[in-house]
Coordinates of C-alpha atoms in Angstrom, one line a residue:
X1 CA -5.7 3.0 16.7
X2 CA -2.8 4.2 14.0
X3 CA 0.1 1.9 13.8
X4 CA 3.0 1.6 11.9
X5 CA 4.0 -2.2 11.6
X6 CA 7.7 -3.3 11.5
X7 CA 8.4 -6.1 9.2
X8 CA 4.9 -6.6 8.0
X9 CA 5.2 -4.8 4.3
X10 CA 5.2 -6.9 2.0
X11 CA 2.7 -4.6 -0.2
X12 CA 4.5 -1.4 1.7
X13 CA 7.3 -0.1 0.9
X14 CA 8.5 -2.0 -1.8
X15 CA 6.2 1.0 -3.2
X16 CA 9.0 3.3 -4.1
X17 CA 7.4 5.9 -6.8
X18 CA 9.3 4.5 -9.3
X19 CA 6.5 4.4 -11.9
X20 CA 6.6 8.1 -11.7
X21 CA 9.8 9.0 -11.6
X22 CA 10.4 6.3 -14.4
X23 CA 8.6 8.7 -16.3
X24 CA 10.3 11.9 -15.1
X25 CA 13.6 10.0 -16.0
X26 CA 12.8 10.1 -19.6
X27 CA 11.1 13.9 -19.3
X28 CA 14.7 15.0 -18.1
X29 CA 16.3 14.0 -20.9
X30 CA 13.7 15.8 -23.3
X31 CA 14.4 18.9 -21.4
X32 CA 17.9 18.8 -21.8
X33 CA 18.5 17.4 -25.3
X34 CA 15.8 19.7 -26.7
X35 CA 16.6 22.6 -24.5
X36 CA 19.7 23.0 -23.5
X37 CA 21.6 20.9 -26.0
X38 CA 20.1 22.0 -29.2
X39 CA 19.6 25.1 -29.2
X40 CA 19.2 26.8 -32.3
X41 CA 22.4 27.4 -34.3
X42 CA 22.9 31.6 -35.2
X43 CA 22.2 32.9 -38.5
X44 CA 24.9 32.9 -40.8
X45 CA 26.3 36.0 -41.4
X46 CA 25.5 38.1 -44.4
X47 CA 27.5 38.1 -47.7
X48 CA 28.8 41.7 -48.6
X49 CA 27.3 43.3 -51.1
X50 CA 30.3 44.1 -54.1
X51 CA 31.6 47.6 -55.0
X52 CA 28.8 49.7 -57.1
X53 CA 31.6 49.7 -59.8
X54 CA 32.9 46.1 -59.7
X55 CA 31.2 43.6 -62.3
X56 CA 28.3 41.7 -60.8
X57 CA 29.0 38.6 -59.6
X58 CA 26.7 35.9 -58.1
X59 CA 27.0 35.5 -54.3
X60 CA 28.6 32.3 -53.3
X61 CA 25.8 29.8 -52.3
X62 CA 25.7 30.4 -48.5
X63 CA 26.0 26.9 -46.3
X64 CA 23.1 25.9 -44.1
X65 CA 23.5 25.2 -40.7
X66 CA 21.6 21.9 -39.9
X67 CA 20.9 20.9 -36.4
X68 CA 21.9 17.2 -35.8
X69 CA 21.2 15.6 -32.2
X70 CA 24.2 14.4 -30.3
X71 CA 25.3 10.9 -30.4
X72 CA 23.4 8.9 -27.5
X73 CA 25.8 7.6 -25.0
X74 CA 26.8 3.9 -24.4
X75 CA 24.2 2.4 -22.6
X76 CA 27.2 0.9 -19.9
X77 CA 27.7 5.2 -19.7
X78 CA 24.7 6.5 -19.9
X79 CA 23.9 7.4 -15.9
X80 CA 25.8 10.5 -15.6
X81 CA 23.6 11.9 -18.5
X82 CA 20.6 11.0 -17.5
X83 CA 21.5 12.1 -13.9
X84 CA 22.3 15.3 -15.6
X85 CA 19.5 15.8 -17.1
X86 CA 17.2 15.2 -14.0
X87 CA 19.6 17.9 -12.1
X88 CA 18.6 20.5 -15.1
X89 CA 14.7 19.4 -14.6
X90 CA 14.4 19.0 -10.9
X91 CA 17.1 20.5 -9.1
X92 CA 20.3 19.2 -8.3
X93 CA 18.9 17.0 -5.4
X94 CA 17.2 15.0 -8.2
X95 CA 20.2 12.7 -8.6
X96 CA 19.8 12.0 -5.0
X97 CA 16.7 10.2 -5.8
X98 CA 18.0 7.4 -8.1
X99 CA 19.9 4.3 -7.3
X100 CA 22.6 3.2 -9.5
X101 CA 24.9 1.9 -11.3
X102 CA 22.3 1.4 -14.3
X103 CA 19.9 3.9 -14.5
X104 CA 18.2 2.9 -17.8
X105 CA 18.4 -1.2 -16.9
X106 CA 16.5 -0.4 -13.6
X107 CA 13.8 1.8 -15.9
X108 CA 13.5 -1.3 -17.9
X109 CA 13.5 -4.2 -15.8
X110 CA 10.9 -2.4 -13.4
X111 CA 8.8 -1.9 -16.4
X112 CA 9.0 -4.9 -17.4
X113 CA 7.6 -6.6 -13.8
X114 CA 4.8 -3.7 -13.5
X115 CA 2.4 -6.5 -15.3
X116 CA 3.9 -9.5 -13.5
X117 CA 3.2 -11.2 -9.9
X118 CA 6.4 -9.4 -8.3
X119 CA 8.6 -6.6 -8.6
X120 CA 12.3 -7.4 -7.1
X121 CA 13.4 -4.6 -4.9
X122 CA 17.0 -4.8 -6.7
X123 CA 15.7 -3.2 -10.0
X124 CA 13.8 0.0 -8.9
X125 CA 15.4 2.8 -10.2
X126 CA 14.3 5.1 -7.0
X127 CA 14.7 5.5 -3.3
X128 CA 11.5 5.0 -1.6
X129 CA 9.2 7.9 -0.3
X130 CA 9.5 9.7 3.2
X131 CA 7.6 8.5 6.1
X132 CA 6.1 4.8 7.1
X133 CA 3.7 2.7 5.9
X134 CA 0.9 2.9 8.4
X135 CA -2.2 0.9 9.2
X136 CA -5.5 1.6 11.3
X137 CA -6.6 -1.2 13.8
X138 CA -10.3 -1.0 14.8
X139 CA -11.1 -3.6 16.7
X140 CA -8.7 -6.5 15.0
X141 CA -10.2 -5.0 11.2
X142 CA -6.6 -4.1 10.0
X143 CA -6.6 -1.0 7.4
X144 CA -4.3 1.3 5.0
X145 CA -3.9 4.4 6.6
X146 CA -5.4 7.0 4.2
X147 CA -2.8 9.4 5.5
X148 CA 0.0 6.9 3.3
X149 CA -1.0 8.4 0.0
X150 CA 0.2 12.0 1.7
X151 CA 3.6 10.2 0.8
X152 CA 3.7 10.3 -3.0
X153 CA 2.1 13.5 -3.7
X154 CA 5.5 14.7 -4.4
X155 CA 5.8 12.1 -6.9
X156 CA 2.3 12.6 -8.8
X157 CA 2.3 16.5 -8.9
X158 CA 5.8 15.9 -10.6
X159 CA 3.9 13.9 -13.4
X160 CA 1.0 15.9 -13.4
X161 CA 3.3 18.6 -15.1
X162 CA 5.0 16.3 -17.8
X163 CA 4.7 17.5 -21.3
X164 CA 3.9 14.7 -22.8
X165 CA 4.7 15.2 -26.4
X166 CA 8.1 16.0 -25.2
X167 CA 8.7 13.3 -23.3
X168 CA 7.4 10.7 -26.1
X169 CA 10.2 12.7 -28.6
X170 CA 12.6 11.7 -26.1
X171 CA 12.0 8.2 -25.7
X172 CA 12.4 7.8 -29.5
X173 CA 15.3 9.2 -29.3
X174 CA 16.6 7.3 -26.3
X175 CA 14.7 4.4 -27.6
X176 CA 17.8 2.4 -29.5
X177 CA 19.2 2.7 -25.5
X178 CA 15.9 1.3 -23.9
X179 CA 16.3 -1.9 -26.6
X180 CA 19.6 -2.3 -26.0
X181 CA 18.9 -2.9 -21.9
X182 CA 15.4 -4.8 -22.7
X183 CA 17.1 -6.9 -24.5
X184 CA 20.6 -7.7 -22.2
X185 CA 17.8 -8.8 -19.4
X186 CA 16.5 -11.2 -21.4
X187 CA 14.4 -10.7 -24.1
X188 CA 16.8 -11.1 -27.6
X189 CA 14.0 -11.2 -30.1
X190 CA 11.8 -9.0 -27.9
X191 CA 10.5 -5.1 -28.2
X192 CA 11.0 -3.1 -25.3
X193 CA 7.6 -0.6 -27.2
X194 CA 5.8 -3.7 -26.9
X195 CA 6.5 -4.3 -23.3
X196 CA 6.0 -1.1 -22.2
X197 CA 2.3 -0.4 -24.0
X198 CA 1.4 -3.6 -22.1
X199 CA 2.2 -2.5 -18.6
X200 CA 0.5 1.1 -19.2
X201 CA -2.4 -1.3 -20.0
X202 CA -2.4 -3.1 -17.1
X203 CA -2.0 0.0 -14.9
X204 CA -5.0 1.8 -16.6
X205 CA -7.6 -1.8 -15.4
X206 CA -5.8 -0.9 -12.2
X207 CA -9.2 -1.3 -9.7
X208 CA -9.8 2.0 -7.7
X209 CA -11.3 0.4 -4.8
X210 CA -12.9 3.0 -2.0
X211 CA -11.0 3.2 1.4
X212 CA -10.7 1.9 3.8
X213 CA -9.0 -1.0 2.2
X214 CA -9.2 -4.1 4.6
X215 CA -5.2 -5.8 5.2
X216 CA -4.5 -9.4 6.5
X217 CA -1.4 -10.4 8.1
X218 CA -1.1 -14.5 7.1
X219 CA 2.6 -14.3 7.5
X220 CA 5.5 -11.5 8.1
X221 CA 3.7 -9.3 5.6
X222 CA 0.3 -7.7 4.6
X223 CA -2.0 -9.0 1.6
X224 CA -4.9 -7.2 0.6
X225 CA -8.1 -8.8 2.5
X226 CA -9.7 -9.0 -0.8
X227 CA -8.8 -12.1 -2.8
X228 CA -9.3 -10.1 -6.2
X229 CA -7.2 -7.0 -5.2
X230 CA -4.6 -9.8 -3.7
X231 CA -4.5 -11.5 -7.0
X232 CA -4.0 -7.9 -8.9
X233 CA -0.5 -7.0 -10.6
X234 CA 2.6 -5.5 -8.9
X235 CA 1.9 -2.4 -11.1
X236 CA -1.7 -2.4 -9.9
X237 CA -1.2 -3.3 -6.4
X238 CA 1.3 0.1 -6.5
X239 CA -1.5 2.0 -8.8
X240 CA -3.9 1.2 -5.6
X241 CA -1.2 2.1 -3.0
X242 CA -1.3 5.3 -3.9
X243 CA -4.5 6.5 -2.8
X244 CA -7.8 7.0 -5.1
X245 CA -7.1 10.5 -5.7
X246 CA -3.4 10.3 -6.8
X247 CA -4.4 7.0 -9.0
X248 CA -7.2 9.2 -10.9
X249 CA -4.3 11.6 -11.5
X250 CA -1.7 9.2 -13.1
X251 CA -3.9 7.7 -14.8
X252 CA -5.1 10.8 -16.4
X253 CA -0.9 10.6 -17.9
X254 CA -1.1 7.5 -18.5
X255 CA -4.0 7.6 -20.9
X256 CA -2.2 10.5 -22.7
X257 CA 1.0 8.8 -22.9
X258 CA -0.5 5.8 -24.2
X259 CA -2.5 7.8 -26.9
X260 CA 0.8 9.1 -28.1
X261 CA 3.0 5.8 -28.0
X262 CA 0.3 4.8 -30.5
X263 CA 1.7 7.3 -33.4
X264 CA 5.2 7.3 -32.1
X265 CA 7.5 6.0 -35.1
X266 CA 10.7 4.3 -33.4
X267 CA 14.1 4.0 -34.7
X268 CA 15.2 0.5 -35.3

């Protein structure tokens, strides 16, 4: 029997996708600043040759165009941009997706609870996926649904496509913003780089456990029947949530993100 329980999701939808669109956030931005905003200036014009019969004269030195990227935006003003920027990369639903005020604080403080025991709802960045978190009851042995993953295939086939080296040239750029919010949350001395490398760490020792994945109901909300998968990360516990198949996937960005955070020079 297929239910969907009321009130009982503790491990449910507090799953919101917000990993991955995290990550699409950033990829927006690379698509607009390095796209649309700086595009290559036009060739300057060339000097006219003097009369045949003038004297010869050296050409004035000609002035190079240099490319300079724009100023970032305060980080109290920064939403509409990044908003923007996900309109040019998605669609213009995309804004629909993300909560606000804050877009970039949200990015960081859910990054920032990805390796710890919770992850408050009042910092993800996202809405939460369409449809319900579902279980499977066969005879009183309480199950996740296999057909939940269905619900953030949108999600990973978004970050399946990410270029990644694009996306790390972003951050860098955006990183003086990322530092700025990592460290108004409450870390003064702290590196938001630092932070972030760890919790891609703990998502990649994410277990991939085979379905069916056993639930108990101790209280209003599930746990995982397994005391090892129970004692797992938030980031894991959403890494698991979303299916083996879409796990394998991310992680497959993750590892190439990862690789490329390791060369990455950041501004300070």
């Amino acid at each position: 029997m297929t239910s969907t329980i009321e009130g009982r999701e503790g491990m449910g939808n507090t799953v919101r996708g917000f990993l991955i669109v995290a990550v699409l956030a950033i990829a927006a931005a690379a698509v607009y600043w390095f796209v649309l905003r700086e595009k290559p200036a036009p060739p300057p014009a060339p000097v006219a040759a003097p009369p045949a019969t003038a004297p010869t004269a050296p050409a004035p030195p000609v002035a190079r165009a240099e490319s300079t990227a724009p100023p970032l935006p305060p980080l109290a003003d920064s939403d509409a941009e990044v908003l923007q920027a996900l309109g040019q990369l998605l669609g213009s639903g995309a804004e629909g997706w993300f909560l606000r005020p804050g877009v970039v604080h949200r990015i960081v403080a859910t990054i920032d609870n990805l390796p710890g025991d919770k992850l408050p709802q009042q910092v993800m960045p996202v809405r939460p996926p369409g449809g319900k978190f579902t279980t499977i009851d066969e005879g009183g042995r309480v199950t996740i649904s296999p057909a939940n993953a269905a619900r953030y295939a949108r999600y990973v086939n978004l970050a399946a496509q990410l270029d990644i080296a694009q996306l790390v040239a972003t951050y860098r750029r955006y990183y003086p913003l990322f530092q700025q919010a990592y460290r108004e949350v409450g870390y003064p001395k702290g590196e938001f780089n630092d932070r972030l490398v760890e919790a891609i760490d703990d998502l990649l020792e994410a277990p991939q456990p085979e379905p069916p994945i056993a639930l108990v109901a101790p209280r209003a909300m599930f746990d995982y029947a397994d005391a090892d998968l129970q004692e797992a990360s938030a980031g894991q516990k959403i890494m698991i949530r979303l299916g083996p198949e879409n796990e394998a996937r991310v992680k497959v960005k993750l590892r190439q993100l990862r690789r490329a955070l390791d060369s990455v020079d950041l501004p300070r």
